[in-house]
Every structure is written in C-alpha cells, then in structure tokens.
PDB file of C-alpha atoms in Angstrom:
ATOM      1  CA  UNK A   1       0.164  -0.236   0.334  1.00 94.00           C
ATOM      2  CA  UNK A   2       1.315   2.950  -1.244  1.00 98.00           C
ATOM      3  CA  UNK A   3       0.874   6.022   1.351  1.00 98.00           C
ATOM      4  CA  UNK A   4      -0.177   9.780   0.130  1.00 98.00           C
ATOM      5  CA  UNK A   5      -0.892  12.598   1.948  1.00 98.00           C
ATOM      6  CA  UNK A   6      -3.054  16.109   0.918  1.00 98.00           C
ATOM      7  CA  UNK A   7      -1.308  18.585   0.295  1.00 98.00           C
ATOM      8  CA  UNK A   8      -0.494  16.238  -3.244  1.00 98.00           C
ATOM      9  CA  UNK A   9       2.693  16.994  -5.544  1.00 98.00           C
ATOM     10  CA  UNK A  10       4.760  15.193  -8.441  1.00 97.00           C
ATOM     11  CA  UNK A  11       4.566  11.868  -6.284  1.00 98.00           C
ATOM     12  CA  UNK A  12       0.581  10.887  -7.942  1.00 98.00           C
ATOM     13  CA  UNK A  13       2.472  11.552 -11.213  1.00 97.00           C
ATOM     14  CA  UNK A  14       3.989   7.711 -10.406  1.00 98.00           C
ATOM     15  CA  UNK A  15       1.075   5.989  -9.461  1.00 98.00           C
ATOM     16  CA  UNK A  16      -0.483   3.269 -11.373  1.00 97.00           C
ATOM     17  CA  UNK A  17      -3.708   2.097 -12.456  1.00 95.00           C
ATOM     18  CA  UNK A  18      -5.373  -0.316  -9.681  1.00 95.00           C
ATOM     19  CA  UNK A  19      -2.477   0.292  -7.206  1.00 97.00           C
ATOM     20  CA  UNK A  20      -3.774   0.709  -3.274  1.00 98.00           C
ATOM     21  CA  UNK A  21      -3.331   3.690  -1.501  1.00 98.00           C
ATOM     22  CA  UNK A  22      -3.602   5.509   2.073  1.00 98.00           C
ATOM     23  CA  UNK A  23      -5.002   8.941   1.997  1.00 98.00           C
ATOM     24  CA  UNK A  24      -4.545  10.974   4.721  1.00 98.00           C
ATOM     25  CA  UNK A  25      -5.001  14.660   5.541  1.00 98.00           C
ATOM     26  CA  UNK A  26      -7.681  16.838   4.292  1.00 98.00           C
ATOM     27  CA  UNK A  27     -10.005  16.572   1.257  1.00 98.00           C
ATOM     28  CA  UNK A  28     -13.121  18.499   0.413  1.00 98.00           C
ATOM     29  CA  UNK A  29     -16.678  16.627  -0.783  1.00 98.00           C
ATOM     30  CA  UNK A  30     -18.123  18.107  -4.254  1.00 98.00           C
ATOM     31  CA  UNK A  31     -21.229  16.788  -5.334  1.00 97.00           C
ATOM     32  CA  UNK A  32     -22.973  18.206  -8.446  1.00 96.00           C
ATOM     33  CA  UNK A  33     -24.583  21.222  -6.879  1.00 97.00           C
ATOM     34  CA  UNK A  34     -20.995  22.012  -5.262  1.00 98.00           C
ATOM     35  CA  UNK A  35     -19.588  22.087  -8.359  1.00 98.00           C
ATOM     36  CA  UNK A  36     -22.072  24.420 -10.105  1.00 98.00           C
ATOM     37  CA  UNK A  37     -21.482  26.484  -7.238  1.00 98.00           C
ATOM     38  CA  UNK A  38     -17.198  26.485  -7.411  1.00 98.00           C
ATOM     39  CA  UNK A  39     -17.332  27.516 -11.025  1.00 98.00           C
ATOM     40  CA  UNK A  40     -19.792  30.444 -10.549  1.00 97.00           C
ATOM     41  CA  UNK A  41     -18.188  31.567  -7.149  1.00 98.00           C
ATOM     42  CA  UNK A  42     -15.028  30.591  -6.997  1.00 98.00           C
ATOM     43  CA  UNK A  43     -12.998  27.311  -5.462  1.00 98.00           C
ATOM     44  CA  UNK A  44     -13.621  28.290  -1.271  1.00 98.00           C
ATOM     45  CA  UNK A  45     -10.190  26.184  -0.455  1.00 98.00           C
ATOM     46  CA  UNK A  46      -6.738  26.144  -1.660  1.00 98.00           C
ATOM     47  CA  UNK A  47      -6.905  23.659  -4.857  1.00 98.00           C
ATOM     48  CA  UNK A  48      -3.454  23.292  -4.991  1.00 98.00           C
ATOM     49  CA  UNK A  49      -2.667  19.797  -4.059  1.00 98.00           C
ATOM     50  CA  UNK A  50      -6.321  19.502  -2.798  1.00 98.00           C
ATOM     51  CA  UNK A  51      -8.238  16.007  -2.969  1.00 98.00           C
ATOM     52  CA  UNK A  52     -12.192  16.378  -4.316  1.00 98.00           C
ATOM     53  CA  UNK A  53     -13.934  13.640  -3.069  1.00 98.00           C
ATOM     54  CA  UNK A  54     -17.538  12.831  -4.581  1.00 98.00           C
ATOM     55  CA  UNK A  55     -19.311  12.476  -1.157  1.00 97.00           C
ATOM     56  CA  UNK A  56     -22.683  13.461   0.138  1.00 95.00           C
ATOM     57  CA  UNK A  57     -21.588  12.732   3.748  1.00 97.00           C
ATOM     58  CA  UNK A  58     -24.129  12.210   6.571  1.00 97.00           C
ATOM     59  CA  UNK A  59     -23.047  15.034   9.177  1.00 97.00           C
ATOM     60  CA  UNK A  60     -24.602  14.919  12.861  1.00 96.00           C
ATOM     61  CA  UNK A  61     -23.661  17.362  15.577  1.00 96.00           C
ATOM     62  CA  UNK A  62     -20.348  18.074  13.675  1.00 95.00           C
ATOM     63  CA  UNK A  63     -19.772  14.161  13.584  1.00 97.00           C
ATOM     64  CA  UNK A  64     -19.477  12.378  10.254  1.00 97.00           C
ATOM     65  CA  UNK A  65     -21.971   9.365  10.562  1.00 97.00           C
ATOM     66  CA  UNK A  66     -21.204   8.116   6.734  1.00 97.00           C
ATOM     67  CA  UNK A  67     -19.137   9.433   4.141  1.00 97.00           C
ATOM     68  CA  UNK A  68     -19.523   6.596   1.340  1.00 95.00           C
ATOM     69  CA  UNK A  69     -19.118   8.156  -2.712  1.00 96.00           C
ATOM     70  CA  UNK A  70     -21.564   9.042  -4.957  1.00 95.00           C
ATOM     71  CA  UNK A  71     -21.180   7.976  -8.869  1.00 94.00           C
ATOM     72  CA  UNK A  72     -18.095   9.910 -10.065  1.00 96.00           C
ATOM     73  CA  UNK A  73     -19.421   9.688 -13.966  1.00 95.00           C
ATOM     74  CA  UNK A  74     -22.033  12.726 -12.625  1.00 95.00           C
ATOM     75  CA  UNK A  75     -18.676  15.086 -12.843  1.00 97.00           C
ATOM     76  CA  UNK A  76     -17.700  14.311 -15.770  1.00 96.00           C
ATOM     77  CA  UNK A  77     -17.918  17.660 -17.176  1.00 96.00           C
ATOM     78  CA  UNK A  78     -17.792  19.300 -14.342  1.00 97.00           C
ATOM     79  CA  UNK A  79     -14.458  18.126 -13.179  1.00 96.00           C
ATOM     80  CA  UNK A  80     -12.088  19.852 -15.499  1.00 97.00           C
ATOM     81  CA  UNK A  81     -11.606  23.565 -13.762  1.00 98.00           C
ATOM     82  CA  UNK A  82     -10.921  21.557 -10.390  1.00 98.00           C
ATOM     83  CA  UNK A  83      -7.616  19.587 -12.134  1.00 98.00           C
ATOM     84  CA  UNK A  84      -6.714  23.425 -13.966  1.00 98.00           C
ATOM     85  CA  UNK A  85      -6.642  25.210 -10.955  1.00 98.00           C
ATOM     86  CA  UNK A  86      -4.199  22.289  -9.569  1.00 98.00           C
ATOM     87  CA  UNK A  87      -6.482  19.396  -7.788  1.00 98.00           C
ATOM     88  CA  UNK A  88      -4.565  16.612  -7.637  1.00 98.00           C
ATOM     89  CA  UNK A  89      -6.658  14.154  -6.932  1.00 98.00           C
ATOM     90  CA  UNK A  90     -10.552  12.962  -7.647  1.00 98.00           C
ATOM     91  CA  UNK A  91     -12.042  10.187  -5.341  1.00 98.00           C
ATOM     92  CA  UNK A  92     -14.929   8.449  -5.938  1.00 97.00           C
ATOM     93  CA  UNK A  93     -17.118   4.724  -7.065  1.00 95.00           C
ATOM     94  CA  UNK A  94     -17.195   3.718 -10.754  1.00 91.00           C
ATOM     95  CA  UNK A  95     -15.339   4.716 -13.044  1.00 91.00           C
ATOM     96  CA  UNK A  96     -14.981   8.351 -15.081  1.00 94.00           C
ATOM     97  CA  UNK A  97     -15.566   9.054 -19.051  1.00 92.00           C
ATOM     98  CA  UNK A  98     -12.861  10.322 -21.492  1.00 92.00           C
ATOM     99  CA  UNK A  99     -13.354  13.956 -20.628  1.00 94.00           C
ATOM    100  CA  UNK A 100     -11.638  13.144 -17.243  1.00 96.00           C
ATOM    101  CA  UNK A 101      -9.052  10.964 -18.473  1.00 95.00           C
ATOM    102  CA  UNK A 102      -7.812  13.521 -20.515  1.00 96.00           C
ATOM    103  CA  UNK A 103      -8.045  16.284 -18.208  1.00 96.00           C
ATOM    104  CA  UNK A 104      -5.731  14.236 -15.470  1.00 97.00           C
ATOM    105  CA  UNK A 105      -3.466  13.472 -17.777  1.00 96.00           C
ATOM    106  CA  UNK A 106      -0.020  14.464 -16.618  1.00 94.00           C
ATOM    107  CA  UNK A 107      -2.057  16.442 -13.425  1.00 97.00           C
ATOM    108  CA  UNK A 108      -3.415  13.672 -11.156  1.00 98.00           C
ATOM    109  CA  UNK A 109      -5.327  10.575 -10.474  1.00 98.00           C
ATOM    110  CA  UNK A 110      -8.630   9.087 -10.241  1.00 98.00           C
ATOM    111  CA  UNK A 111      -8.969   7.139  -7.031  1.00 98.00           C
ATOM    112  CA  UNK A 112     -12.118   4.984  -6.196  1.00 97.00           C
ATOM    113  CA  UNK A 113     -13.152   4.120  -3.253  1.00 96.00           C
ATOM    114  CA  UNK A 114     -15.722   1.109  -2.628  1.00 90.00           C
ATOM    115  CA  UNK A 115     -19.521   1.502  -2.806  1.00 86.00           C
ATOM    116  CA  UNK A 116     -21.365   0.259   0.564  1.00 86.00           C
ATOM    117  CA  UNK A 117     -18.127   1.357   2.537  1.00 92.00           C
ATOM    118  CA  UNK A 118     -19.950   4.604   4.353  1.00 95.00           C
ATOM    119  CA  UNK A 119     -19.033   3.586   7.861  1.00 95.00           C
ATOM    120  CA  UNK A 120     -16.050   2.368   7.290  1.00 95.00           C
ATOM    121  CA  UNK A 121     -14.725   5.778   5.551  1.00 97.00           C
ATOM    122  CA  UNK A 122     -16.543   7.880   7.924  1.00 98.00           C
ATOM    123  CA  UNK A 123     -14.355   6.096  10.877  1.00 97.00           C
ATOM    124  CA  UNK A 124     -11.549   7.553   9.558  1.00 97.00           C
ATOM    125  CA  UNK A 125     -12.705  11.567   9.098  1.00 98.00           C
ATOM    126  CA  UNK A 126     -12.797  14.227  11.202  1.00 98.00           C
ATOM    127  CA  UNK A 127     -15.138  17.196  10.073  1.00 98.00           C
ATOM    128  CA  UNK A 128     -12.587  20.764   9.900  1.00 98.00           C
ATOM    129  CA  UNK A 129     -15.564  22.704   8.305  1.00 98.00           C
ATOM    130  CA  UNK A 130     -17.898  23.568   5.525  1.00 98.00           C
ATOM    131  CA  UNK A 131     -18.041  26.032   2.853  1.00 98.00           C
ATOM    132  CA  UNK A 132     -21.900  27.208   0.614  1.00 98.00           C
ATOM    133  CA  UNK A 133     -23.261  25.182   3.545  1.00 97.00           C
ATOM    134  CA  UNK A 134     -26.818  26.613   2.004  1.00 98.00           C
ATOM    135  CA  UNK A 135     -26.357  24.021  -0.464  1.00 98.00           C
ATOM    136  CA  UNK A 136     -27.448  21.796   2.165  1.00 96.00           C
ATOM    137  CA  UNK A 137     -25.940  18.665   3.480  1.00 94.00           C
ATOM    138  CA  UNK A 138     -25.475  16.506   0.364  1.00 94.00           C
ATOM    139  CA  UNK A 139     -24.583  19.115  -1.352  1.00 97.00           C
ATOM    140  CA  UNK A 140     -22.195  21.478   0.306  1.00 98.00           C
ATOM    141  CA  UNK A 141     -18.564  21.811   0.668  1.00 98.00           C
ATOM    142  CA  UNK A 142     -17.074  19.889   3.827  1.00 98.00           C
ATOM    143  CA  UNK A 143     -13.444  20.438   4.739  1.00 98.00           C
ATOM    144  CA  UNK A 144     -12.420  16.808   6.102  1.00 98.00           C
ATOM    145  CA  UNK A 145      -9.211  15.185   7.652  1.00 98.00           C
ATOM    146  CA  UNK A 146      -9.011  12.015   7.040  1.00 98.00           C
ATOM    147  CA  UNK A 147      -6.726   9.153   8.107  1.00 98.00           C
ATOM    148  CA  UNK A 148      -5.438   6.652   5.646  1.00 98.00           C
ATOM    149  CA  UNK A 149      -8.122   6.081   3.262  1.00 98.00           C
ATOM    150  CA  UNK A 150      -8.088   3.009   1.528  1.00 98.00           C
ATOM    151  CA  UNK A 151      -8.532   4.100  -2.020  1.00 98.00           C
ATOM    152  CA  UNK A 152      -7.478   1.929  -5.666  1.00 97.00           C
ATOM    153  CA  UNK A 153      -6.217   4.161  -8.061  1.00 97.00           C
ATOM    154  CA  UNK A 154      -9.008   3.415 -11.021  1.00 97.00           C
ATOM    155  CA  UNK A 155      -7.164   5.958 -13.645  1.00 97.00           C
ATOM    156  CA  UNK A 156      -3.445   7.200 -13.541  1.00 97.00           C
ATOM    157  CA  UNK A 157      -1.997  10.214 -14.966  1.00 97.00           C
ATOM    158  CA  UNK A 158      -0.923   8.271 -18.265  1.00 96.00           C
ATOM    159  CA  UNK A 159      -4.867   7.874 -18.771  1.00 93.00           C
ATOM    160  CA  UNK A 160      -4.725   4.074 -18.479  1.00 94.00           C
ATOM    161  CA  UNK A 161      -8.046   3.458 -16.680  1.00 93.00           C
ATOM    162  CA  UNK A 162      -8.873  -0.014 -14.884  1.00 90.00           C
ATOM    163  CA  UNK A 163     -12.415   0.334 -14.859  1.00 87.00           C
ATOM    164  CA  UNK A 164     -12.109   0.665 -19.362  1.00 76.00           C
ATOM    165  CA  UNK A 165      -9.646  -1.852 -18.719  1.00 62.00           C
ATOM    166  CA  UNK A 166     -11.516  -4.945 -17.122  1.00 56.00           C
ATOM    167  CA  UNK A 167     -14.834  -4.097 -19.166  1.00 56.00           C
ATOM    168  CA  UNK A 168     -12.517  -4.332 -22.239  1.00 57.00           C
ATOM    169  CA  UNK A 169     -11.136  -7.433 -21.581  1.00 58.00           C
ATOM    170  CA  UNK A 170     -14.740  -8.877 -20.359  1.00 51.00           C
ATOM    171  CA  UNK A 171     -16.461  -7.758 -23.498  1.00 53.00           C
ATOM    172  CA  UNK A 172     -13.183  -9.528 -25.308  1.00 56.00           C
ATOM    173  CA  UNK A 173     -13.985 -13.089 -23.022  1.00 57.00           C
ATOM    174  CA  UNK A 174     -17.748 -12.434 -24.267  1.00 53.00           C
ATOM    175  CA  UNK A 175     -17.194 -11.789 -27.928  1.00 59.00           C
ATOM    176  CA  UNK A 176     -14.864 -15.396 -27.847  1.00 62.00           C
ATOM    177  CA  UNK A 177     -17.959 -17.098 -25.875  1.00 58.00           C
ATOM    178  CA  UNK A 178     -19.986 -16.512 -29.314  1.00 60.00           C
TER     179      UNK A 178
END
C-alpha cells in the first residue's frame, strides 16, 4: 500500500492504475451542485494539491456519521476546472469518462473508494469545516481531515483506466464465447 498525504504533489504522477493507496490529510467533498457553485463563485479552498471526494456525507452534531462515495461519472463534465486549478486527485465510485482521463493526464489521478463502505470512510474522518452550507448536507463542500483512507488508483496520470480496461477485457472474453 502506497501512503499519500495532502497536499499532493508530483508523487501522484508515478501511481499506476490498480495500485492501492492510503490517503491522509485534508480532503473536500463536492457533488453536482457544489461543482456548479464553485464554477460560479470560485473554489472556497486552496486547490493546489487538493483531493476532491465525490460524496455527500451524513453529518450530525459536527460528526461525520457516513461518508460513502457518489457515482463520479455524474461529474464528468464538471471536473476540468478543478484539475486546471491544481486539484491532484478526484475520489469517488465507479468509473469516469474519456474527458476526465484526458484532463488528468500528467496532472493527477482518479481514486476509487468502494461503494457501501460509508461507515468505514466515516470512521477515518474528522469534520473541519463547511463551505456553501446553504446547499444542504449532501451538496455542501465539507472540509474533512482523513486518516488512512483506503483507495484504489482507478485512472492514473498516463490515462490508464482500471474500469475501462476491465470492461474491455470482459467484452473480449464475451465475444470469444459466441
């Protein structure tokens, strides 16, 4: 397991699709509405070396109760401005599209977290703040300190895509069967 800490630097450029990593440090949640608000009003945190987690956490009494990932493909057309601003890692569930693969080339990585493990994620997180709170719990940008969040490199900085490669191999096997 490769240990990473935010803010992230050029070390992410050597990661390869399929490798397991452990992430510690500040991360920021953002779903659809948060991406749109940041495009309109600006990024409320320092994006240099940041990690953005596609997540709408459940927060009660300033404690994160659950923090499972949302489907990252929903942010395919909304992520480029973050990468351009210096964000080095996007985190979420499922694959992302060709647009994101191109945007991440030589800039950063997409890290996958297993869906259904919201309690595991929350057990490794401490709430530090919130931006755009008026968007409501799932859509606000939450600033979170994480400790050893287990992730898999799904898209590396060379454009290798774990989800795409697995899907392509399965399709080839299926085609050979018929």
